[in-house]
mmCIF file of C-alpha atoms and ligand atoms in Angstrom:
data_model
loop_
_atom_site.group_PDB
_atom_site.id
_atom_site.type_symbol
_atom_site.label_atom_id
_atom_site.label_comp_id
_atom_site.label_asym_id
_atom_site.label_seq_id
_atom_site.Cartn_x
_atom_site.Cartn_y
_atom_site.Cartn_z
ATOM 1 C CA LEU A 1 14.361 13.106 15.099
ATOM 2 C CA GLY A 2 12.023 15.887 16.205
ATOM 3 C CA LEU A 3 9.045 13.857 15.032
ATOM 4 C CA ALA A 4 10.373 10.736 16.782
ATOM 5 C CA LYS A 5 10.752 12.783 19.966
ATOM 6 C CA ARG A 6 7.177 14.119 19.793
ATOM 7 C CA THR A 7 5.566 10.802 18.905
ATOM 8 C CA LYS A 8 7.921 8.657 21.029
ATOM 9 C CA ALA A 9 8.746 6.575 17.967
ATOM 10 C CA ARG A 10 11.691 4.242 17.704
ATOM 11 C CA ILE A 11 13.860 5.582 14.875
ATOM 12 C CA LEU A 12 16.205 3.726 12.532
ATOM 13 C CA GLN A 13 19.212 5.525 11.098
ATOM 14 C CA ALA A 14 20.368 3.770 7.929
ATOM 15 C CA SER A 15 24.013 4.704 8.289
ATOM 16 C CA THR A 16 26.865 3.353 6.232
ATOM 17 C CA SER A 17 30.299 1.794 6.185
ATOM 18 C CA GLU A 18 31.322 5.058 4.494
ATOM 19 C CA VAL A 19 31.604 6.533 7.990
ATOM 20 C CA TYR A 20 34.898 4.583 8.169
ATOM 21 C CA GLY A 21 36.192 6.362 5.030
ATOM 22 C CA ASP A 22 39.351 4.763 3.603
ATOM 23 C CA PRO A 23 39.876 2.579 6.669
ATOM 24 C CA GLU A 24 43.232 2.094 8.348
ATOM 25 C CA ILE A 25 42.045 -0.835 10.430
ATOM 26 C CA HIS A 26 40.711 -4.030 8.939
ATOM 27 C CA PRO A 27 38.117 -5.432 9.336
ATOM 28 C CA GLN A 28 36.176 -2.410 10.571
ATOM 29 C CA GLU A 29 34.640 -2.614 14.021
ATOM 30 C CA GLU A 30 32.147 -0.106 15.400
ATOM 31 C CA SER A 31 34.670 1.417 17.832
ATOM 32 C CA TYR A 32 36.825 2.628 14.921
ATOM 33 C CA TRP A 33 36.358 6.373 14.273
ATOM 34 C CA GLY A 34 37.253 6.231 10.616
ATOM 35 C CA ASN A 35 39.511 7.968 8.125
ATOM 36 C CA VAL A 36 37.360 10.388 6.142
ATOM 37 C CA ASN A 37 38.478 13.225 3.876
ATOM 38 C CA PRO A 38 36.264 16.197 4.862
ATOM 39 C CA ILE A 39 36.548 18.035 1.515
ATOM 40 C CA GLY A 40 36.693 15.359 -1.195
ATOM 41 C CA PRO A 41 34.047 14.315 -3.740
ATOM 42 C CA ARG A 42 32.621 11.633 -1.404
ATOM 43 C CA SER A 43 32.597 13.919 1.625
ATOM 44 C CA CYS A 44 29.060 15.250 1.426
ATOM 45 C CA TYR A 45 27.829 11.663 1.655
ATOM 46 C CA ASP A 46 30.363 10.410 4.225
ATOM 47 C CA GLU A 47 30.286 13.451 6.478
ATOM 48 C CA GLY A 48 26.511 13.769 6.040
ATOM 49 C CA LYS A 49 26.070 10.244 7.373
ATOM 50 C CA ARG A 50 28.552 10.892 10.201
ATOM 51 C CA CYS A 51 26.672 14.062 11.159
ATOM 52 C CA ALA A 52 23.371 12.149 11.060
ATOM 53 C CA GLU A 53 24.785 9.647 13.570
ATOM 54 C CA THR A 54 25.911 12.552 15.757
ATOM 55 C CA LEU A 55 22.419 14.080 15.748
ATOM 56 C CA CYS A 56 20.847 10.709 16.585
ATOM 57 C CA PHE A 57 23.098 10.313 19.612
ATOM 58 C CA ASP A 58 22.505 13.922 20.742
ATOM 59 C CA TYR A 59 18.724 13.417 20.579
ATOM 60 C CA HIS A 60 19.168 10.147 22.431
ATOM 61 C CA ARG A 61 21.275 11.758 25.189
ATOM 62 C CA GLN A 62 19.302 14.985 25.527
ATOM 63 C CA HIS A 63 15.737 13.812 24.879
ATOM 64 C CA GLY A 64 15.834 10.039 25.381
ATOM 65 C CA VAL A 65 14.839 9.360 21.771
ATOM 66 C CA GLU A 66 15.008 5.651 21.087
ATOM 67 C CA ILE A 67 17.575 5.400 18.283
ATOM 68 C CA LYS A 68 18.824 2.382 16.340
ATOM 69 C CA VAL A 69 21.877 3.081 14.200
ATOM 70 C CA ALA A 70 22.837 0.492 11.559
ATOM 71 C CA ARG A 71 26.059 0.859 9.571
ATOM 72 C CA ILE A 72 25.163 -0.782 6.280
ATOM 73 C CA PHE A 73 27.972 -2.252 4.179
ATOM 74 C CA ASN A 74 27.732 -2.877 0.419
ATOM 75 C CA THR A 75 24.397 -4.528 -0.329
ATOM 76 C CA TYR A 76 23.045 -5.943 -3.585
ATOM 77 C CA GLY A 77 20.164 -7.943 -4.975
ATOM 78 C CA PRO A 78 17.108 -7.950 -7.216
ATOM 79 C CA ARG A 79 15.409 -4.548 -7.737
ATOM 80 C CA MET A 80 18.610 -2.542 -7.730
ATOM 81 C CA HIS A 81 18.421 0.209 -10.307
ATOM 82 C CA PRO A 82 20.295 -0.874 -13.439
ATOM 83 C CA ASN A 83 21.829 2.584 -13.881
ATOM 84 C CA ASP A 84 22.676 3.622 -10.362
ATOM 85 C CA GLY A 85 26.350 3.107 -11.077
ATOM 86 C CA ARG A 86 27.180 0.655 -8.339
ATOM 87 C CA VAL A 87 29.523 -2.162 -9.045
ATOM 88 C CA VAL A 88 27.217 -5.206 -8.915
ATOM 89 C CA SER A 89 24.507 -3.688 -11.123
ATOM 90 C CA ASN A 90 27.086 -2.188 -13.505
ATOM 91 C CA PHE A 91 28.968 -5.454 -14.006
ATOM 92 C CA ILE A 92 25.822 -7.545 -14.502
ATOM 93 C CA MET A 93 24.222 -5.091 -16.961
ATOM 94 C CA GLN A 94 27.496 -4.776 -18.897
ATOM 95 C CA ALA A 95 27.795 -8.574 -19.033
ATOM 96 C CA LEU A 96 24.211 -9.044 -20.245
ATOM 97 C CA ARG A 97 24.636 -6.377 -22.927
ATOM 98 C CA GLY A 98 27.988 -7.830 -24.038
ATOM 99 C CA GLU A 99 29.682 -4.512 -23.215
ATOM 100 C CA ASP A 100 33.121 -4.074 -21.683
ATOM 101 C CA ILE A 101 33.225 -4.570 -17.914
ATOM 102 C CA THR A 102 34.603 -1.381 -16.369
ATOM 103 C CA ILE A 103 37.092 -1.968 -13.571
ATOM 104 C CA TYR A 104 38.061 1.241 -11.829
ATOM 105 C CA GLY A 105 41.777 1.162 -11.017
ATOM 106 C CA ASP A 106 43.524 -2.208 -11.062
ATOM 107 C CA GLY A 107 40.604 -4.010 -9.395
ATOM 108 C CA SER A 108 42.628 -4.964 -6.314
ATOM 109 C CA GLN A 109 40.396 -2.897 -3.998
ATOM 110 C CA THR A 110 38.053 -5.052 -1.927
ATOM 111 C CA ARG A 111 34.410 -4.941 -0.895
ATOM 112 C CA SER A 112 32.216 -7.322 1.096
ATOM 113 C CA PHE A 113 28.811 -7.880 -0.470
ATOM 114 C CA CYS A 114 25.662 -8.576 1.523
ATOM 115 C CA PHE A 115 22.528 -9.985 -0.124
ATOM 116 C CA VAL A 116 19.505 -7.756 0.410
ATOM 117 C CA ASP A 117 17.386 -10.388 2.228
ATOM 118 C CA ASP A 118 20.108 -10.843 4.850
ATOM 119 C CA LEU A 119 20.367 -7.106 5.319
ATOM 120 C CA VAL A 120 16.606 -6.726 5.780
ATOM 121 C CA ASP A 121 16.629 -9.502 8.405
ATOM 122 C CA GLY A 122 19.397 -7.653 10.246
ATOM 123 C CA LEU A 123 17.495 -4.363 10.177
ATOM 124 C CA ILE A 124 14.311 -6.005 11.486
ATOM 125 C CA GLY A 125 16.355 -7.696 14.209
ATOM 126 C CA LEU A 126 17.860 -4.373 15.205
ATOM 127 C CA MET A 127 14.459 -2.643 15.375
ATOM 128 C CA ASN A 128 13.210 -5.438 17.658
ATOM 129 C CA THR A 129 16.010 -5.070 20.220
ATOM 130 C CA ASP A 130 15.460 -3.699 23.723
ATOM 131 C CA THR A 131 15.198 0.054 24.292
ATOM 132 C CA GLY A 132 18.789 0.331 25.515
ATOM 133 C CA VAL A 133 20.299 -0.969 22.266
ATOM 134 C CA THR A 134 21.263 2.071 20.202
ATOM 135 C CA GLY A 135 24.026 0.710 17.980
ATOM 136 C CA PRO A 136 25.925 1.608 15.959
ATOM 137 C CA ILE A 137 25.885 -1.935 14.650
ATOM 138 C CA ASN A 138 27.634 -3.069 11.481
ATOM 139 C CA LEU A 139 25.368 -4.973 9.091
ATOM 140 C CA GLY A 140 27.168 -6.609 6.195
ATOM 141 C CA ASN A 141 28.626 -9.843 4.907
ATOM 142 C CA PRO A 142 32.231 -10.422 6.024
ATOM 143 C CA GLY A 143 33.053 -12.362 2.829
ATOM 144 C CA GLU A 144 35.652 -10.097 1.187
ATOM 145 C CA PHE A 145 36.368 -10.036 -2.571
ATOM 146 C CA THR A 146 38.504 -7.934 -4.870
ATOM 147 C CA ILE A 147 36.616 -6.052 -7.565
ATOM 148 C CA LYS A 148 38.524 -8.110 -10.145
ATOM 149 C CA GLU A 149 37.261 -11.324 -8.515
ATOM 150 C CA LEU A 150 33.705 -9.975 -8.650
ATOM 151 C CA ALA A 151 34.101 -9.147 -12.355
ATOM 152 C CA GLU A 152 35.427 -12.632 -13.113
ATOM 153 C CA LEU A 153 32.586 -14.253 -11.198
ATOM 154 C CA VAL A 154 29.983 -12.223 -13.114
ATOM 155 C CA ILE A 155 31.638 -13.157 -16.413
ATOM 156 C CA GLU A 156 31.622 -16.838 -15.485
ATOM 157 C CA MET A 157 28.045 -16.857 -14.200
ATOM 158 C CA THR A 158 26.514 -14.918 -17.094
ATOM 159 C CA GLY A 159 28.559 -16.713 -19.761
ATOM 160 C CA THR A 160 29.196 -13.365 -21.441
ATOM 161 C CA SER A 161 31.887 -12.640 -24.020
ATOM 162 C CA SER A 162 32.494 -9.220 -22.368
ATOM 163 C CA LYS A 163 36.106 -8.261 -21.664
ATOM 164 C CA LEU A 164 37.577 -6.426 -18.683
ATOM 165 C CA VAL A 165 38.710 -2.833 -19.281
ATOM 166 C CA GLN A 166 40.366 -0.481 -16.793
ATOM 167 C CA LYS A 167 39.050 3.014 -16.049
ATOM 168 C CA PRO A 168 40.545 5.606 -13.693
ATOM 169 C CA LEU A 169 40.028 4.981 -9.988
ATOM 170 C CA PRO A 170 37.696 7.643 -8.513
ATOM 171 C CA GLN A 171 39.296 9.931 -5.919
ATOM 172 C CA ASP A 172 39.160 8.647 -2.310
ATOM 173 C CA ASP A 173 37.829 5.227 -3.374
ATOM 174 C CA PRO A 174 38.337 3.076 -0.250
ATOM 175 C CA ARG A 175 41.098 0.468 -0.759
ATOM 176 C CA LYS A 176 39.410 -2.185 1.313
ATOM 177 C CA ARG A 177 36.253 -2.795 3.276
ATOM 178 C CA LYS A 178 35.026 -5.654 5.420
ATOM 179 C CA PRO A 179 32.700 -5.541 8.416
ATOM 180 C CA ASP A 180 33.529 -6.993 11.809
ATOM 181 C CA ILE A 181 30.062 -8.328 12.713
ATOM 182 C CA THR A 182 30.832 -9.563 16.231
ATOM 183 C CA ARG A 183 28.457 -6.999 17.702
ATOM 184 C CA ALA A 184 25.588 -7.980 15.378
ATOM 185 C CA ARG A 185 26.200 -11.659 16.129
ATOM 186 C CA ASN A 186 26.140 -11.077 19.875
ATOM 187 C CA THR A 187 23.355 -8.488 20.057
ATOM 188 C CA LEU A 188 20.985 -9.675 17.328
ATOM 189 C CA GLY A 189 21.991 -13.314 16.902
ATOM 190 C CA TRP A 190 22.321 -12.365 13.245
ATOM 191 C CA GLU A 191 24.723 -13.251 10.506
ATOM 192 C CA PRO A 192 24.375 -13.374 6.731
ATOM 193 C CA GLN A 193 23.211 -16.672 5.246
ATOM 194 C CA VAL A 194 23.514 -16.027 1.496
ATOM 195 C CA LYS A 195 26.853 -16.655 -0.204
ATOM 196 C CA LEU A 196 27.937 -14.261 -2.952
ATOM 197 C CA ARG A 197 27.504 -16.845 -5.702
ATOM 198 C CA ASP A 198 23.929 -17.674 -4.598
ATOM 199 C CA GLY A 199 22.950 -14.024 -4.255
ATOM 200 C CA LEU A 200 24.452 -13.203 -7.635
ATOM 201 C CA GLU A 201 22.432 -15.990 -9.228
ATOM 202 C CA LYS A 202 19.183 -14.362 -8.069
ATOM 203 C CA THR A 203 20.400 -10.902 -9.014
ATOM 204 C CA ILE A 204 21.498 -11.970 -12.494
ATOM 205 C CA ALA A 205 18.107 -13.663 -13.038
ATOM 206 C CA TYR A 206 16.389 -10.386 -12.117
ATOM 207 C CA PHE A 207 18.533 -8.277 -14.442
ATOM 208 C CA ARG A 208 18.114 -10.836 -17.270
ATOM 209 C CA GLU A 209 14.345 -10.349 -17.133
ATOM 210 C CA LEU A 210 14.705 -6.601 -16.991
ATOM 211 C CA HIS A 211 17.102 -6.690 -19.949
ATOM 212 C CA ALA A 212 14.785 -8.991 -21.970
ATOM 213 C CA ALA A 213 11.840 -6.662 -21.326
ATOM 214 C CA GLY A 214 13.916 -3.918 -22.971
HETATM 215 N N1 UDP B 301 33.653 -0.043 -9.377
HETATM 216 C C1 UDP B 301 34.235 -0.529 -10.551
HETATM 217 N N2 UDP B 301 33.497 -0.473 -11.700
HETATM 218 C C2 UDP B 301 32.240 0.021 -11.765
HETATM 219 C C3 UDP B 301 31.643 0.516 -10.566
HETATM 220 C C4 UDP B 301 32.386 0.467 -9.389
HETATM 221 O O1 UDP B 301 35.376 -1.005 -10.552
HETATM 222 O O2 UDP B 301 31.643 0.021 -12.860
HETATM 223 C C5 UDP B 301 34.439 -0.142 -8.125
HETATM 224 C C6 UDP B 301 34.526 1.163 -7.329
HETATM 225 O O3 UDP B 301 35.634 1.931 -7.769
HETATM 226 C C7 UDP B 301 34.682 0.639 -5.920
HETATM 227 C C8 UDP B 301 33.890 -0.669 -5.920
HETATM 228 O O4 UDP B 301 33.756 -1.049 -7.273
HETATM 229 O O5 UDP B 301 36.052 0.343 -5.652
HETATM 230 C C9 UDP B 301 32.515 -0.535 -5.274
HETATM 231 O O6 UDP B 301 31.874 0.578 -5.855
HETATM 232 P P1 UDP B 301 30.372 0.971 -5.501
HETATM 233 O O7 UDP B 301 30.104 2.300 -6.108
HETATM 234 O O8 UDP B 301 29.449 -0.144 -5.843
HETATM 235 O O9 UDP B 301 30.347 1.056 -3.912
HETATM 236 P P2 UDP B 301 31.265 1.863 -2.856
HETATM 237 O O10 UDP B 301 32.476 2.420 -3.549
HETATM 238 O O11 UDP B 301 30.379 2.906 -2.329
HETATM 239 O O12 UDP B 301 31.665 0.828 -1.881
#
C-alpha cells in the first residue's frame, strides 16, 4: 500500500470469501460483516484477510490510494497444485490414483466453485473499473454443491473405482458458502460462464496428464 501510494498505482487486494467466516446469511452479499472465530485454526488466514481489507480502506480514505478489493470464492482449474489439500485437487488426484476419496464430515457442507478463467476475467474487469470503484466485490460462481455431490461427480467423470470414506470435519469448517454476485453483475457486467461439469472436464484432463507424467 505504501508503494502504491508513492507510485500512484492502482492496487488489487485478492481478498476471500473467508472474511464471511461460517456465514449466518446465505448467499453472502458484500454488506454482510461475517461470522469469524478470532482464535481458531483458520483465524490467521481469515482475520489476516479482514485486516488487509481494513488497511486498504484506510489507505484509500487517508491517502486516496486507488484500491480494488475482490472477495474471491472457491476457485479451481488446471495448474492447481496436486498436493495443496483443497477439495477439487484432492478428489481428482484420489480418483486418478484409485485411492479412497476423503470426505470431511458427512459431506453435506456446501461450496460454490468458480472456474479459473471466469475468475481471471472478473479480476481484469475489476481492475478496469473507474477510479471510484473500490469494492469489495464478490467474485465466484453462485452454483452451489454439497461436497458429497462434488465427490460423486468426480467419481462419475473419471470413471474411477475409488470409494468415499469419511474423515473428521476440520474445526470451524464453514457449513455453507455461496456468493451473491449482484454487485459484480451490475458494476462489471460480469458473471461466470463455465459450468462445474465443463470446468471439471478441463481440470481432470490436466491432472490426468500430470499423473501420467509421474
Ligand atoms: N474437503 C473434503 N475433503 C478433502 C478436502 C476438503 O471433504 O479432501 C472439504 C472441506 O472440509 C471443506 C470443503 O471440502 O468443507 C472445501 O475445502 P477447501 O479446503 O477446498 O476450501 P475451503 O474450506 O477453504 O472453502
